């Protein structure tokens, strides 16, 4: 693709940050780490707890989940009549992540792959969320949080943010409030996340090292929208391509259950 070189450059910078939080961060020592319990849509139902963590300051943030060294739920096999469902928790050594550079208004995200689909890296479109902040407040852990609501890519979200932690970051792609988001959920409760631990003034002496996975598929934003639109068709093609020679599988795109967090795009 025409923009492959540009995307490669951006991704290398992101991965450098992912492993080192960049050398400037080591000087400023003002990073915060937040551990979240994360639930996402899974065939129309909320998933089990997914361990995730946000590392952030006012310049950068990275929200990571589904990494090999993170705790994760066990795989499950369930049966409903003649139908058998197998739920596999995917992960890899890098994990899924959403990275933001606030000074450049840039966002890159990664989704782990599966046995049938490659992991993907996407240079996303920076999309601000228009939040409506109410006067309603509640305590989350030790922090008084204020309620806000906003629409983002097909879902209406409620977010509870702590203004006493003045970092405009949050879990996944939610951001833009005058304080750290500690809890968030959508109106259908298919997406839910809540902070379980907060650690201030993170210091790191991790060696800077570029890690790149050549099996990943890279997209710009417009290419990703097309990928998401055709996901079920491509998934079926990938499954059938991996069948033993002569094997046949009666599987149609409509048989694939897929509930992405984002259902609309600008």
Coordinates of C-alpha atoms in Angstrom, one line a residue:
X1 CA 0.0 0.0 0.0
X2 CA 1.2 3.6 -0.7
X3 CA 1.4 4.7 2.9
X4 CA 3.2 1.6 4.2
X5 CA 6.5 3.4 4.8
X6 CA 4.8 6.1 6.8
X7 CA 2.8 3.7 8.8
X8 CA 5.9 1.6 9.5
X9 CA 7.7 4.7 10.8
X10 CA 4.8 5.6 13.2
X11 CA 4.5 2.0 14.4
X12 CA 8.2 1.8 15.3
X13 CA 7.8 4.9 17.4
X14 CA 4.8 3.5 19.1
X15 CA 6.6 0.2 19.9
X16 CA 9.6 2.1 21.2
X17 CA 7.2 3.9 23.6
X18 CA 5.4 0.7 24.5
X19 CA 8.6 -0.9 25.8
X20 CA 10.4 2.2 27.3
X21 CA 7.7 4.9 27.8
X22 CA 10.4 6.9 26.0
X23 CA 13.5 8.5 27.4
X24 CA 11.8 11.8 28.1
X25 CA 9.4 10.0 30.4
X26 CA 12.3 8.6 32.4
X27 CA 13.4 12.2 33.1
X28 CA 10.0 13.6 34.0
X29 CA 9.0 10.6 36.2
X30 CA 5.3 11.7 36.1
X31 CA 3.6 8.7 34.6
X32 CA 0.6 7.1 36.3
X33 CA -0.4 3.5 35.9
X34 CA -4.0 2.4 36.3
X35 CA -5.1 -1.2 36.4
X36 CA -8.7 -1.8 35.0
X37 CA -11.1 -4.6 34.9
X38 CA -12.3 -4.5 31.3
X39 CA -15.4 -6.1 29.7
X40 CA -16.2 -6.0 26.0
X41 CA -18.9 -7.3 23.7
X42 CA -18.7 -11.0 23.1
X43 CA -21.3 -12.5 20.9
X44 CA -23.9 -10.1 22.3
X45 CA -22.9 -10.7 25.9
X46 CA -20.5 -9.1 28.2
X47 CA -17.1 -10.8 28.4
X48 CA -15.4 -12.0 31.6
X49 CA -12.9 -9.7 33.3
X50 CA -10.0 -8.7 31.0
X51 CA -7.0 -7.4 32.9
X52 CA -5.8 -4.2 31.3
X53 CA -3.6 -1.3 32.2
X54 CA -3.2 2.4 31.3
X55 CA 0.1 4.2 31.5
X56 CA -0.2 7.9 30.9
X57 CA 0.8 11.5 31.5
X58 CA -0.4 14.6 29.7
X59 CA 1.8 13.9 26.7
X60 CA 1.3 10.2 26.0
X61 CA -1.0 7.3 27.0
X62 CA -1.1 3.6 26.2
X63 CA -3.9 1.3 27.2
X64 CA -2.9 -2.4 27.0
X65 CA -4.9 -5.6 27.3
X66 CA -4.7 -9.2 26.0
X67 CA -0.9 -9.5 26.6
X68 CA 0.6 -12.9 27.3
X69 CA 1.9 -11.9 30.7
X70 CA -1.4 -10.5 31.9
X71 CA -3.9 -12.5 34.0
X72 CA -6.8 -13.7 31.8
X73 CA -9.9 -15.8 32.1
X74 CA -9.8 -19.4 31.2
X75 CA -11.1 -20.6 27.8
X76 CA -14.7 -22.0 28.0
X77 CA -16.8 -24.5 26.1
X78 CA -20.5 -24.2 26.5
X79 CA -23.4 -26.1 24.9
X80 CA -26.9 -24.9 24.2
X81 CA -29.0 -27.7 22.7
X82 CA -27.1 -28.9 19.6
X83 CA -25.0 -25.8 19.5
X84 CA -21.5 -25.8 21.0
X85 CA -19.7 -22.5 21.6
X86 CA -16.0 -22.3 22.2
X87 CA -14.7 -19.0 23.8
X88 CA -10.9 -18.6 23.4
X89 CA -9.2 -15.7 25.0
X90 CA -6.6 -14.5 22.5
X91 CA -3.3 -12.9 23.5
X92 CA 0.2 -12.4 22.3
X93 CA 3.5 -11.0 23.6
X94 CA 2.6 -7.4 22.6
X95 CA -1.1 -7.4 23.3
X96 CA -3.9 -5.2 22.1
X97 CA -3.3 -1.5 22.8
X98 CA -4.4 2.1 22.1
X99 CA -1.6 4.6 22.0
X100 CA -2.2 8.4 22.0
X101 CA 0.3 11.2 21.5
X102 CA -1.6 14.3 22.8
X103 CA 0.9 16.8 21.4
X104 CA 0.5 15.5 17.9
X105 CA -3.1 14.4 18.0
X106 CA -2.1 11.0 16.8
X107 CA -3.6 7.6 17.8
X108 CA -2.5 4.1 16.8
X109 CA -4.1 0.9 18.0
X110 CA -3.4 -2.8 17.8
X111 CA -5.7 -5.8 18.0
X112 CA -4.3 -9.2 18.7
X113 CA -4.9 -11.9 16.1
X114 CA -6.2 -15.4 16.2
X115 CA -5.6 -18.7 14.7
X116 CA -7.3 -17.5 11.6
X117 CA -6.7 -13.8 11.4
X118 CA -3.5 -11.7 11.7
X119 CA -3.0 -9.1 14.4
X120 CA -3.7 -5.6 13.0
X121 CA -2.1 -2.2 13.5
X122 CA -4.1 0.8 12.6
X123 CA -3.2 4.5 12.3
X124 CA -6.6 5.8 13.6
X125 CA -8.4 9.1 13.1
X126 CA -8.2 11.4 16.1
X127 CA -11.8 11.8 17.1
X128 CA -12.7 14.1 20.0
X129 CA -15.6 13.1 22.1
X130 CA -18.2 15.8 22.9
X131 CA -18.8 15.2 26.6
X132 CA -21.8 16.5 28.5
X133 CA -20.6 16.9 32.2
X134 CA -23.3 16.7 34.8
X135 CA -23.2 17.7 38.5
X136 CA -23.8 14.1 39.6
X137 CA -20.9 12.7 41.7
X138 CA -19.9 9.4 43.4
X139 CA -17.0 7.8 45.1
X140 CA -14.8 5.3 43.3
X141 CA -12.2 4.0 45.7
X142 CA -10.7 7.0 47.3
X143 CA -11.7 9.5 44.7
X144 CA -14.7 11.6 44.2
X145 CA -15.8 11.3 40.5
X146 CA -18.0 13.3 38.4
X147 CA -20.4 12.0 35.7
X148 CA -20.1 12.7 32.0
X149 CA -21.8 11.3 28.9
X150 CA -20.8 11.3 25.3
X151 CA -21.4 9.6 21.9
X152 CA -18.5 7.8 20.2
X153 CA -18.7 5.6 17.1
X154 CA -22.1 4.0 17.6
X155 CA -22.4 3.9 21.4
X156 CA -23.5 6.3 24.1
X157 CA -21.0 6.2 27.0
X158 CA -21.2 7.3 30.6
X159 CA -17.8 8.1 32.2
X160 CA -16.9 8.9 35.8
X161 CA -13.7 11.0 36.0
X162 CA -11.6 12.2 38.9
X163 CA -10.7 15.8 38.5
X164 CA -8.1 15.5 41.3
X165 CA -6.1 13.4 38.9
X166 CA -5.7 16.0 36.2
X167 CA -4.8 13.7 33.3
X168 CA -7.1 13.8 30.3
X169 CA -6.9 10.0 29.6
X170 CA -8.9 7.0 30.2
X171 CA -9.4 3.3 29.2
X172 CA -9.5 2.2 25.6
X173 CA -10.3 5.2 23.3
X174 CA -12.2 7.2 25.9
X175 CA -10.5 10.5 26.8
X176 CA -10.9 14.3 26.8
X177 CA -12.3 14.9 30.3
X178 CA -10.7 17.2 32.9
X179 CA -9.6 14.3 34.9
X180 CA -8.7 10.6 34.7
X181 CA -11.6 8.3 33.8
X182 CA -12.0 5.6 36.5
X183 CA -15.2 4.0 35.3
X184 CA -17.0 3.9 32.0
X185 CA -19.8 2.0 30.3
X186 CA -22.1 2.2 27.3
X187 CA -25.9 2.5 27.5
X188 CA -26.4 -1.2 26.7
X189 CA -23.8 -2.4 29.2
X190 CA -21.9 -4.3 26.5
X191 CA -18.8 -2.3 27.3
X192 CA -17.8 -1.8 30.9
X193 CA -14.5 -0.9 32.6
X194 CA -13.6 0.2 36.1
X195 CA -10.2 1.0 37.7
X196 CA -9.0 -1.4 40.4
X197 CA -5.6 0.1 41.2
X198 CA -3.8 3.4 40.7
X199 CA 0.0 3.8 41.0
X200 CA 1.5 7.3 40.8
X201 CA 5.0 8.5 39.7
X202 CA 6.0 5.5 37.8
X203 CA 9.7 5.3 37.2
X204 CA 11.3 3.0 34.6
X205 CA 14.7 2.0 33.6
X206 CA 13.5 -0.5 30.9
X207 CA 15.9 -0.7 28.0
X208 CA 14.7 0.9 24.8
X209 CA 14.2 -1.8 22.3
X210 CA 12.2 -1.9 19.0
X211 CA 10.0 -4.9 18.7
X212 CA 8.2 -5.5 15.5
X213 CA 5.9 -8.3 14.4
X214 CA 6.1 -8.9 10.7
X215 CA 3.0 -10.9 10.7
X216 CA 0.8 -8.0 11.5
X217 CA -1.4 -6.4 8.9
X218 CA -1.2 -2.6 8.8
X219 CA -4.0 -0.2 7.9
X220 CA -4.7 3.5 7.7
X221 CA -8.0 4.6 8.9
X222 CA -9.9 4.3 5.6
X223 CA -8.5 0.9 5.0
X224 CA -9.5 -0.2 8.5
X225 CA -13.1 0.8 7.9
X226 CA -13.2 -1.4 4.8
X227 CA -11.6 -4.2 6.8
X228 CA -14.2 -4.0 9.5
X229 CA -17.0 -3.9 7.0
X230 CA -15.8 -7.1 5.3
X231 CA -14.6 -8.8 8.5
X232 CA -17.0 -11.7 8.5
X233 CA -16.4 -12.5 4.8
X234 CA -12.6 -12.4 5.3
X235 CA -12.9 -14.5 8.4
X236 CA -14.7 -17.3 6.6
X237 CA -12.2 -17.2 3.7
X238 CA -9.3 -17.5 6.2
X239 CA -10.9 -20.5 8.0
X240 CA -11.6 -22.3 4.7
X241 CA -8.1 -21.6 3.4
X242 CA -6.6 -23.4 6.4
X243 CA -8.7 -26.5 6.0
X244 CA -6.9 -29.8 5.0
X245 CA -7.0 -30.5 1.3
X246 CA -10.3 -32.0 0.2
X247 CA -12.1 -30.9 3.4
X248 CA -15.4 -29.0 3.1
X249 CA -17.0 -26.7 5.7
X250 CA -20.5 -25.3 5.3
X251 CA -19.9 -21.9 6.9
X252 CA -21.3 -18.6 5.8
X253 CA -20.4 -15.0 6.8
X254 CA -23.9 -14.8 8.5
X255 CA -22.9 -17.6 10.8
X256 CA -20.0 -15.6 12.3
X257 CA -20.9 -13.7 15.5
X258 CA -18.9 -10.5 15.8
X259 CA -19.7 -7.6 18.2
X260 CA -17.0 -5.0 17.8
X261 CA -17.0 -2.1 20.3
X262 CA -17.1 0.4 17.4
X263 CA -20.2 0.0 15.2
X264 CA -20.0 3.3 13.3
X265 CA -17.2 5.4 11.9
X266 CA -17.0 9.0 10.8

